Every structure is written in C-alpha cells, then in structure tokens.
C-alpha cells in the first residue's frame, strides 16, 4: 500500500506489546508468553484494520516521559526485539496486504530485525538522537522513517516552536545524509514528549506553521490519551479521554496532519472520515 500524501488522512493504530504502557493497553501482561502476546496483538490489529486503519505501530518499550510519569524499567535491545519482532512478523504475514506495519523503536538493531520480519516503517521517538542506526536501517530497507521531536526535560530557552523546528530540520538533514530519501520521511512534533501541556498546546495550535517550516513534509500527530488532553478535560484517567482525543484529531487534520496515531481506532476513524470529508472537499 503506497502512501499518497494529501489525498486522505492515514490512521495509525497503536499495538503496545509492553507491560507498562501509560495508557493501560500493554499486551505483555504478567503470565503471558510469546504465543499469547502474538495472538492478542493479532486480534487487536484485525479489529483496527477492519475499522479502517492503514498503519499498525508495534512498540515493545514504554516511551512515556520520565519527567511526568516517573522512571520506568529500561528494556534491552534483545528483550525489545523478543517482544516486538514476532508480533511484527505475524501482522505483516496476515495483514501486510491491507496495512503497513511500523516498528516503534529507537534502537537500530531492533529496527533491522523488525524490518527483516516485514515492517516497512520505522517510528523513532528520538529521531536518531539515541541511535543513528535507526536511520541507516530505514535507508537500507527502503522503509519510511518517522522522526519525532523529543527531549529529556521540558525546557525551551528559545521557545518551544523554534527549538522543535530546529531539531527536526537537523534530524531530516541527518536522515537524508544517511540515505533515506526525503519522500520517505515523516515528521512528528512529539506532543507530550519533553513538553508541558502548555508546550503541547502551542505546538498543536501551530501545526500548519510547523508543516510549512519543515518544507511540507508529511506530518504525524499523536495526541491519543495524552496528558495534555487530560489537562484540558480537567483530569481523569487516560482511558477517559476519547472525546478530547477526537477533538484534537479533527483540529490536527484541519491544520494539515497526514497521519494520526491513536489507541481507539474505530471511534476515531469516524472523526477522521468526517474531518477529511470537510477539509479535503473540492468543488
């Protein structure tokens, strides 16, 4: 399935094969072995694709910001690959003709194993800053590469927008130098990553400006169940943020988002269809 930018908004369903996801949807729960994890991931992915998702993002290490959620166990490359790669292989074998499988990792070795197993996209929440081999892995496989802005602390002396643009421009240049064609690059402002709710709101408010500043590169936006949504709703747990997520998705599409990354694919798909029908209308 080719990604044809500008014609529609693509929906990326989140497949968390972790035990400690911030959103409470991790599939690697205690007592589950590889067959059970793969089966659970397949069941979830089948539902996502049936609902209309075109991308399946498999992640096996929590990337929740330690500054806001506290430290969480680090996962070795071997552990991460051991969880993610069997799921990637199963999803690619059964659903690869209807949806692209993405590997959510910041480790080059994990990206390479997942790409060999059938993934066709690397989603690096550190944009190669933790391990530049994710860029080389994507280049070698001819895969798409998502470059997300991130940092350890939510501190922006020059302003969050200016610094996000600067970092993503550098990451794009590095990825091209590593051999990833510009037409295979996707950028993500990293809503909630190394950002306070106020920072995230500013980035969401300026998405159209961000896309223009980055030369019109395809834009992925992930607001699903994020802390900023909870703040705007006045509190509540992550799994009670559906309506807020839907509102942010609609506004992101209006601002030019090309991909939205979500947990609740079926209801958000309805938001995407209506938003696309309005935003992409032509007489």
Protein backbone atom coordinates (compact mmCIF):
# COMPACT_ATOMS: atom_id res chain seq x y z
CA UNK A 1 0.00 0.00 0.00
CA UNK A 2 1.56 3.27 -1.13
CA UNK A 3 1.07 6.35 1.00
CA UNK A 4 -0.38 9.11 -1.18
CA UNK A 5 0.05 12.32 0.77
CA UNK A 6 -2.63 14.96 0.53
CA UNK A 7 -5.41 12.63 -0.58
CA UNK A 8 -6.52 11.42 2.85
CA UNK A 9 -5.53 11.22 6.49
CA UNK A 10 -4.00 7.86 7.43
CA UNK A 11 -4.85 6.27 10.76
CA UNK A 12 -2.08 4.51 12.68
CA UNK A 13 -3.31 2.04 15.29
CA UNK A 14 -1.13 1.57 18.37
CA UNK A 15 -0.11 -2.00 19.24
CA UNK A 16 1.64 -1.85 22.64
CA UNK A 17 3.42 -5.12 23.40
CA UNK A 18 4.65 -3.72 26.70
CA UNK A 19 3.73 -4.39 30.30
CA UNK A 20 3.76 -0.75 31.41
CA UNK A 21 2.09 1.49 28.84
CA UNK A 22 0.93 4.85 30.25
CA UNK A 23 -2.46 4.28 28.62
CA UNK A 24 -3.08 0.91 30.23
CA UNK A 25 -3.27 -1.07 26.98
CA UNK A 26 0.01 -3.01 27.13
CA UNK A 27 -0.40 -6.57 25.87
CA UNK A 28 2.64 -8.11 27.61
CA UNK A 29 0.82 -8.65 30.87
CA UNK A 30 2.31 -10.92 33.56
CA UNK A 31 1.89 -14.59 32.75
CA UNK A 32 1.54 -14.13 29.01
CA UNK A 33 4.12 -15.88 26.85
CA UNK A 34 5.00 -15.13 23.24
CA UNK A 35 2.10 -17.10 21.68
CA UNK A 36 -0.45 -15.31 23.86
CA UNK A 37 1.07 -11.89 23.18
CA UNK A 38 1.14 -12.51 19.43
CA UNK A 39 -2.45 -13.77 19.49
CA UNK A 40 -3.63 -10.72 21.45
CA UNK A 41 -1.79 -8.36 19.09
CA UNK A 42 -3.27 -10.09 16.04
CA UNK A 43 -6.77 -9.82 17.47
CA UNK A 44 -6.29 -6.12 18.18
CA UNK A 45 -4.74 -5.47 14.76
CA UNK A 46 -7.53 -7.29 12.93
CA UNK A 47 -10.04 -5.03 14.63
CA UNK A 48 -8.01 -1.94 13.74
CA UNK A 49 -7.76 -2.90 10.06
CA UNK A 50 -11.44 -3.82 9.90
CA UNK A 51 -12.24 -0.38 11.29
CA UNK A 52 -10.10 1.29 8.60
CA UNK A 53 -6.56 1.69 9.97
CA UNK A 54 -3.88 1.67 7.30
CA UNK A 55 -0.86 1.61 9.63
CA UNK A 56 -0.09 -0.63 12.62
CA UNK A 57 2.59 0.67 15.01
CA UNK A 58 4.20 -2.04 17.15
CA UNK A 59 6.17 -0.94 20.20
CA UNK A 60 7.79 -3.03 22.93
CA UNK A 61 9.34 -0.39 25.18
CA UNK A 62 7.45 2.28 27.06
CA UNK A 63 8.44 5.75 25.90
CA UNK A 64 6.38 7.71 28.42
CA UNK A 65 8.26 10.82 29.63
CA UNK A 66 10.05 10.14 32.91
CA UNK A 67 9.78 13.82 33.88
CA UNK A 68 5.99 13.47 34.23
CA UNK A 69 5.39 9.74 34.75
CA UNK A 70 8.48 8.73 36.72
CA UNK A 71 11.26 6.38 35.76
CA UNK A 72 10.31 3.08 34.17
CA UNK A 73 12.30 -0.11 33.54
CA UNK A 74 14.73 0.05 30.65
CA UNK A 75 14.40 -2.70 28.07
CA UNK A 76 17.45 -4.18 26.38
CA UNK A 77 17.58 -4.50 22.61
CA UNK A 78 17.28 -8.27 22.92
CA UNK A 79 14.22 -8.03 25.18
CA UNK A 80 12.59 -5.42 22.95
CA UNK A 81 13.17 -7.43 19.78
CA UNK A 82 11.98 -10.59 21.51
CA UNK A 83 8.62 -8.95 22.21
CA UNK A 84 8.17 -6.87 19.06
CA UNK A 85 9.59 -8.93 16.20
CA UNK A 86 7.26 -11.97 16.50
CA UNK A 87 4.29 -9.58 16.54
CA UNK A 88 5.62 -7.66 13.53
CA UNK A 89 6.11 -10.92 11.62
CA UNK A 90 2.58 -12.15 12.42
CA UNK A 91 0.94 -8.84 11.50
CA UNK A 92 2.92 -8.50 8.27
CA UNK A 93 2.11 -12.07 7.22
CA UNK A 94 -1.64 -11.77 7.80
CA UNK A 95 -2.41 -8.08 7.33
CA UNK A 96 0.51 -6.69 5.33
CA UNK A 97 -1.51 -6.54 2.12
CA UNK A 98 -4.01 -4.18 3.79
CA UNK A 99 -1.88 -2.19 6.23
CA UNK A 100 1.74 -1.18 6.66
CA UNK A 101 3.44 -2.44 9.80
CA UNK A 102 5.61 0.08 11.66
CA UNK A 103 8.19 -0.65 14.34
CA UNK A 104 8.21 1.88 17.17
CA UNK A 105 11.81 1.79 18.37
CA UNK A 106 14.86 3.96 18.95
CA UNK A 107 17.32 1.08 18.61
CA UNK A 108 18.87 0.35 15.24
CA UNK A 109 19.27 -3.37 15.88
CA UNK A 110 15.58 -3.74 16.79
CA UNK A 111 14.59 -1.75 13.71
CA UNK A 112 16.69 -4.02 11.49
CA UNK A 113 15.15 -7.20 12.91
CA UNK A 114 11.63 -5.83 12.57
CA UNK A 115 12.23 -4.64 9.02
CA UNK A 116 13.56 -8.09 8.11
CA UNK A 117 10.37 -9.56 9.63
CA UNK A 118 8.08 -7.46 7.45
CA UNK A 119 7.86 -3.94 8.86
CA UNK A 120 8.01 -1.17 6.25
CA UNK A 121 8.24 1.85 8.55
CA UNK A 122 10.44 2.86 11.49
CA UNK A 123 8.91 5.19 14.07
CA UNK A 124 11.77 6.63 16.13
CA UNK A 125 10.60 8.80 19.03
CA UNK A 126 14.17 10.08 19.42
CA UNK A 127 14.70 10.85 15.71
CA UNK A 128 18.03 9.05 15.60
CA UNK A 129 19.40 11.00 18.58
CA UNK A 130 19.64 7.87 20.75
CA UNK A 131 20.91 5.59 17.97
CA UNK A 132 21.56 6.91 14.47
CA UNK A 133 21.44 3.33 13.16
CA UNK A 134 17.64 3.61 13.02
CA UNK A 135 18.20 5.97 10.09
CA UNK A 136 20.65 3.62 8.39
CA UNK A 137 18.30 0.69 8.97
CA UNK A 138 15.43 2.53 7.30
CA UNK A 139 17.69 3.58 4.43
CA UNK A 140 18.96 0.03 3.86
CA UNK A 141 15.42 -1.38 3.82
CA UNK A 142 13.88 1.39 1.70
CA UNK A 143 11.44 1.97 4.56
CA UNK A 144 9.57 5.05 5.69
CA UNK A 145 11.07 6.82 8.71
CA UNK A 146 9.19 8.87 11.28
CA UNK A 147 11.34 11.48 13.04
CA UNK A 148 9.78 12.67 16.29
CA UNK A 149 10.90 15.59 18.42
CA UNK A 150 11.78 14.64 21.97
CA UNK A 151 13.99 15.71 24.85
CA UNK A 152 14.59 14.74 28.45
CA UNK A 153 13.39 17.97 30.08
CA UNK A 154 10.63 20.37 29.07
CA UNK A 155 12.91 23.40 28.88
CA UNK A 156 12.99 25.68 25.81
CA UNK A 157 15.04 28.86 26.29
CA UNK A 158 14.43 29.96 22.68
CA UNK A 159 10.76 28.92 22.71
CA UNK A 160 9.24 25.50 22.07
CA UNK A 161 8.23 26.12 18.45
CA UNK A 162 11.63 27.45 17.41
CA UNK A 163 13.50 24.61 19.07
CA UNK A 164 11.20 21.87 17.73
CA UNK A 165 11.63 23.20 14.19
CA UNK A 166 15.40 23.42 14.59
CA UNK A 167 15.78 19.88 15.92
CA UNK A 168 13.51 18.35 13.27
CA UNK A 169 15.32 20.19 10.47
CA UNK A 170 18.61 18.76 11.74
CA UNK A 171 17.11 15.27 12.01
CA UNK A 172 15.77 15.45 8.46
CA UNK A 173 19.19 16.52 7.16
CA UNK A 174 20.84 13.67 9.07
CA UNK A 175 18.36 11.12 7.73
CA UNK A 176 18.87 12.25 4.15
CA UNK A 177 22.64 12.08 4.67
CA UNK A 178 22.16 8.53 5.99
CA UNK A 179 20.46 7.58 2.74
CA UNK A 180 16.75 7.91 3.49
CA UNK A 181 15.04 9.63 0.53
CA UNK A 182 13.22 12.79 1.55
CA UNK A 183 10.00 11.32 0.11
CA UNK A 184 10.23 8.53 2.71
CA UNK A 185 10.45 10.91 5.69
CA UNK A 186 7.64 11.83 8.08
CA UNK A 187 7.93 14.35 10.93
CA UNK A 188 6.19 14.36 14.30
CA UNK A 189 6.21 17.30 16.77
CA UNK A 190 6.14 14.87 19.72
CA UNK A 191 3.06 16.03 21.56
CA UNK A 192 3.60 15.35 25.27
CA UNK A 193 7.22 14.28 24.86
CA UNK A 194 9.57 16.61 26.71
CA UNK A 195 6.77 19.15 26.73
CA UNK A 196 4.41 20.55 29.32
CA UNK A 197 0.70 20.70 28.40
CA UNK A 198 1.21 24.37 27.55
CA UNK A 199 4.06 23.48 25.17
CA UNK A 200 1.93 20.79 23.54
CA UNK A 201 -0.99 23.16 23.10
CA UNK A 202 1.27 25.69 21.41
CA UNK A 203 2.58 23.02 19.02
CA UNK A 204 -0.93 21.84 18.20
CA UNK A 205 -2.05 25.43 17.66
CA UNK A 206 0.86 25.98 15.25
CA UNK A 207 0.78 22.68 13.32
CA UNK A 208 0.16 24.35 9.95
CA UNK A 209 3.06 26.72 10.62
CA UNK A 210 5.24 23.77 11.62
CA UNK A 211 4.46 21.87 8.43
CA UNK A 212 5.31 24.92 6.35
CA UNK A 213 8.56 25.48 8.28
CA UNK A 214 9.59 21.88 7.51
CA UNK A 215 9.02 22.23 3.78
CA UNK A 216 5.68 20.48 3.68
CA UNK A 217 6.96 17.08 4.85
CA UNK A 218 4.19 14.64 5.84
CA UNK A 219 3.12 15.26 9.40
CA UNK A 220 2.26 12.60 12.01
CA UNK A 221 0.38 13.78 15.09
CA UNK A 222 -0.16 11.67 18.18
CA UNK A 223 -2.47 13.14 20.81
CA UNK A 224 -4.29 9.96 21.80
CA UNK A 225 -4.99 9.77 25.54
CA UNK A 226 -2.12 12.20 26.19
CA UNK A 227 -1.65 14.20 29.38
CA UNK A 228 -2.47 17.44 27.58
CA UNK A 229 -5.93 16.06 26.71
CA UNK A 230 -6.47 15.14 30.35
CA UNK A 231 -5.45 18.63 31.44
CA UNK A 232 -7.88 20.25 29.02
CA UNK A 233 -10.66 17.95 30.22
CA UNK A 234 -9.97 18.82 33.83
CA UNK A 235 -8.49 15.49 34.86
CA UNK A 236 -9.46 11.84 34.68
CA UNK A 237 -7.63 8.66 33.68
CA UNK A 238 -6.10 8.03 30.25
CA UNK A 239 -8.92 5.75 29.09
CA UNK A 240 -11.50 8.52 29.60
CA UNK A 241 -10.02 10.92 27.05
CA UNK A 242 -11.72 9.70 23.86
CA UNK A 243 -13.79 12.79 23.12
CA UNK A 244 -10.85 15.07 23.80
CA UNK A 245 -8.66 12.97 21.55
CA UNK A 246 -11.29 13.15 18.80
CA UNK A 247 -11.40 16.95 19.03
CA UNK A 248 -7.61 17.20 18.79
CA UNK A 249 -7.55 14.80 15.84
CA UNK A 250 -10.12 16.85 13.93
CA UNK A 251 -8.18 20.07 14.54
CA UNK A 252 -4.89 18.41 13.57
CA UNK A 253 -6.40 17.25 10.28
CA UNK A 254 -7.66 20.76 9.62
CA UNK A 255 -4.10 22.01 10.19
CA UNK A 256 -2.58 19.54 7.72
CA UNK A 257 -1.85 16.31 9.60
CA UNK A 258 -1.26 13.38 7.25
CA UNK A 259 -1.22 10.60 9.86
CA UNK A 260 -2.93 10.42 13.26
CA UNK A 261 -1.66 7.84 15.74
CA UNK A 262 -4.41 6.55 18.04
CA UNK A 263 -5.41 3.87 20.52
CA UNK A 264 -9.17 3.88 19.84
CA UNK A 265 -9.23 3.26 16.11
CA UNK A 266 -12.91 2.57 15.47
CA UNK A 267 -14.39 5.74 17.03
CA UNK A 268 -11.54 7.95 15.87
CA UNK A 269 -11.94 6.61 12.32
CA UNK A 270 -15.37 8.26 12.28
CA UNK A 271 -13.79 11.56 13.30
CA UNK A 272 -11.20 11.19 10.53
CA UNK A 273 -13.76 10.44 7.84
CA UNK A 274 -15.86 13.47 8.71
CA UNK A 275 -12.80 15.72 9.03
CA UNK A 276 -11.42 14.54 5.69
CA UNK A 277 -14.79 15.00 4.06
CA UNK A 278 -14.81 18.65 5.11
CA UNK A 279 -11.09 19.57 4.94
CA UNK A 280 -10.37 17.80 1.65
CA UNK A 281 -13.63 18.82 -0.08
CA UNK A 282 -13.23 20.16 -3.58
CA UNK A 283 -15.99 21.63 -5.75
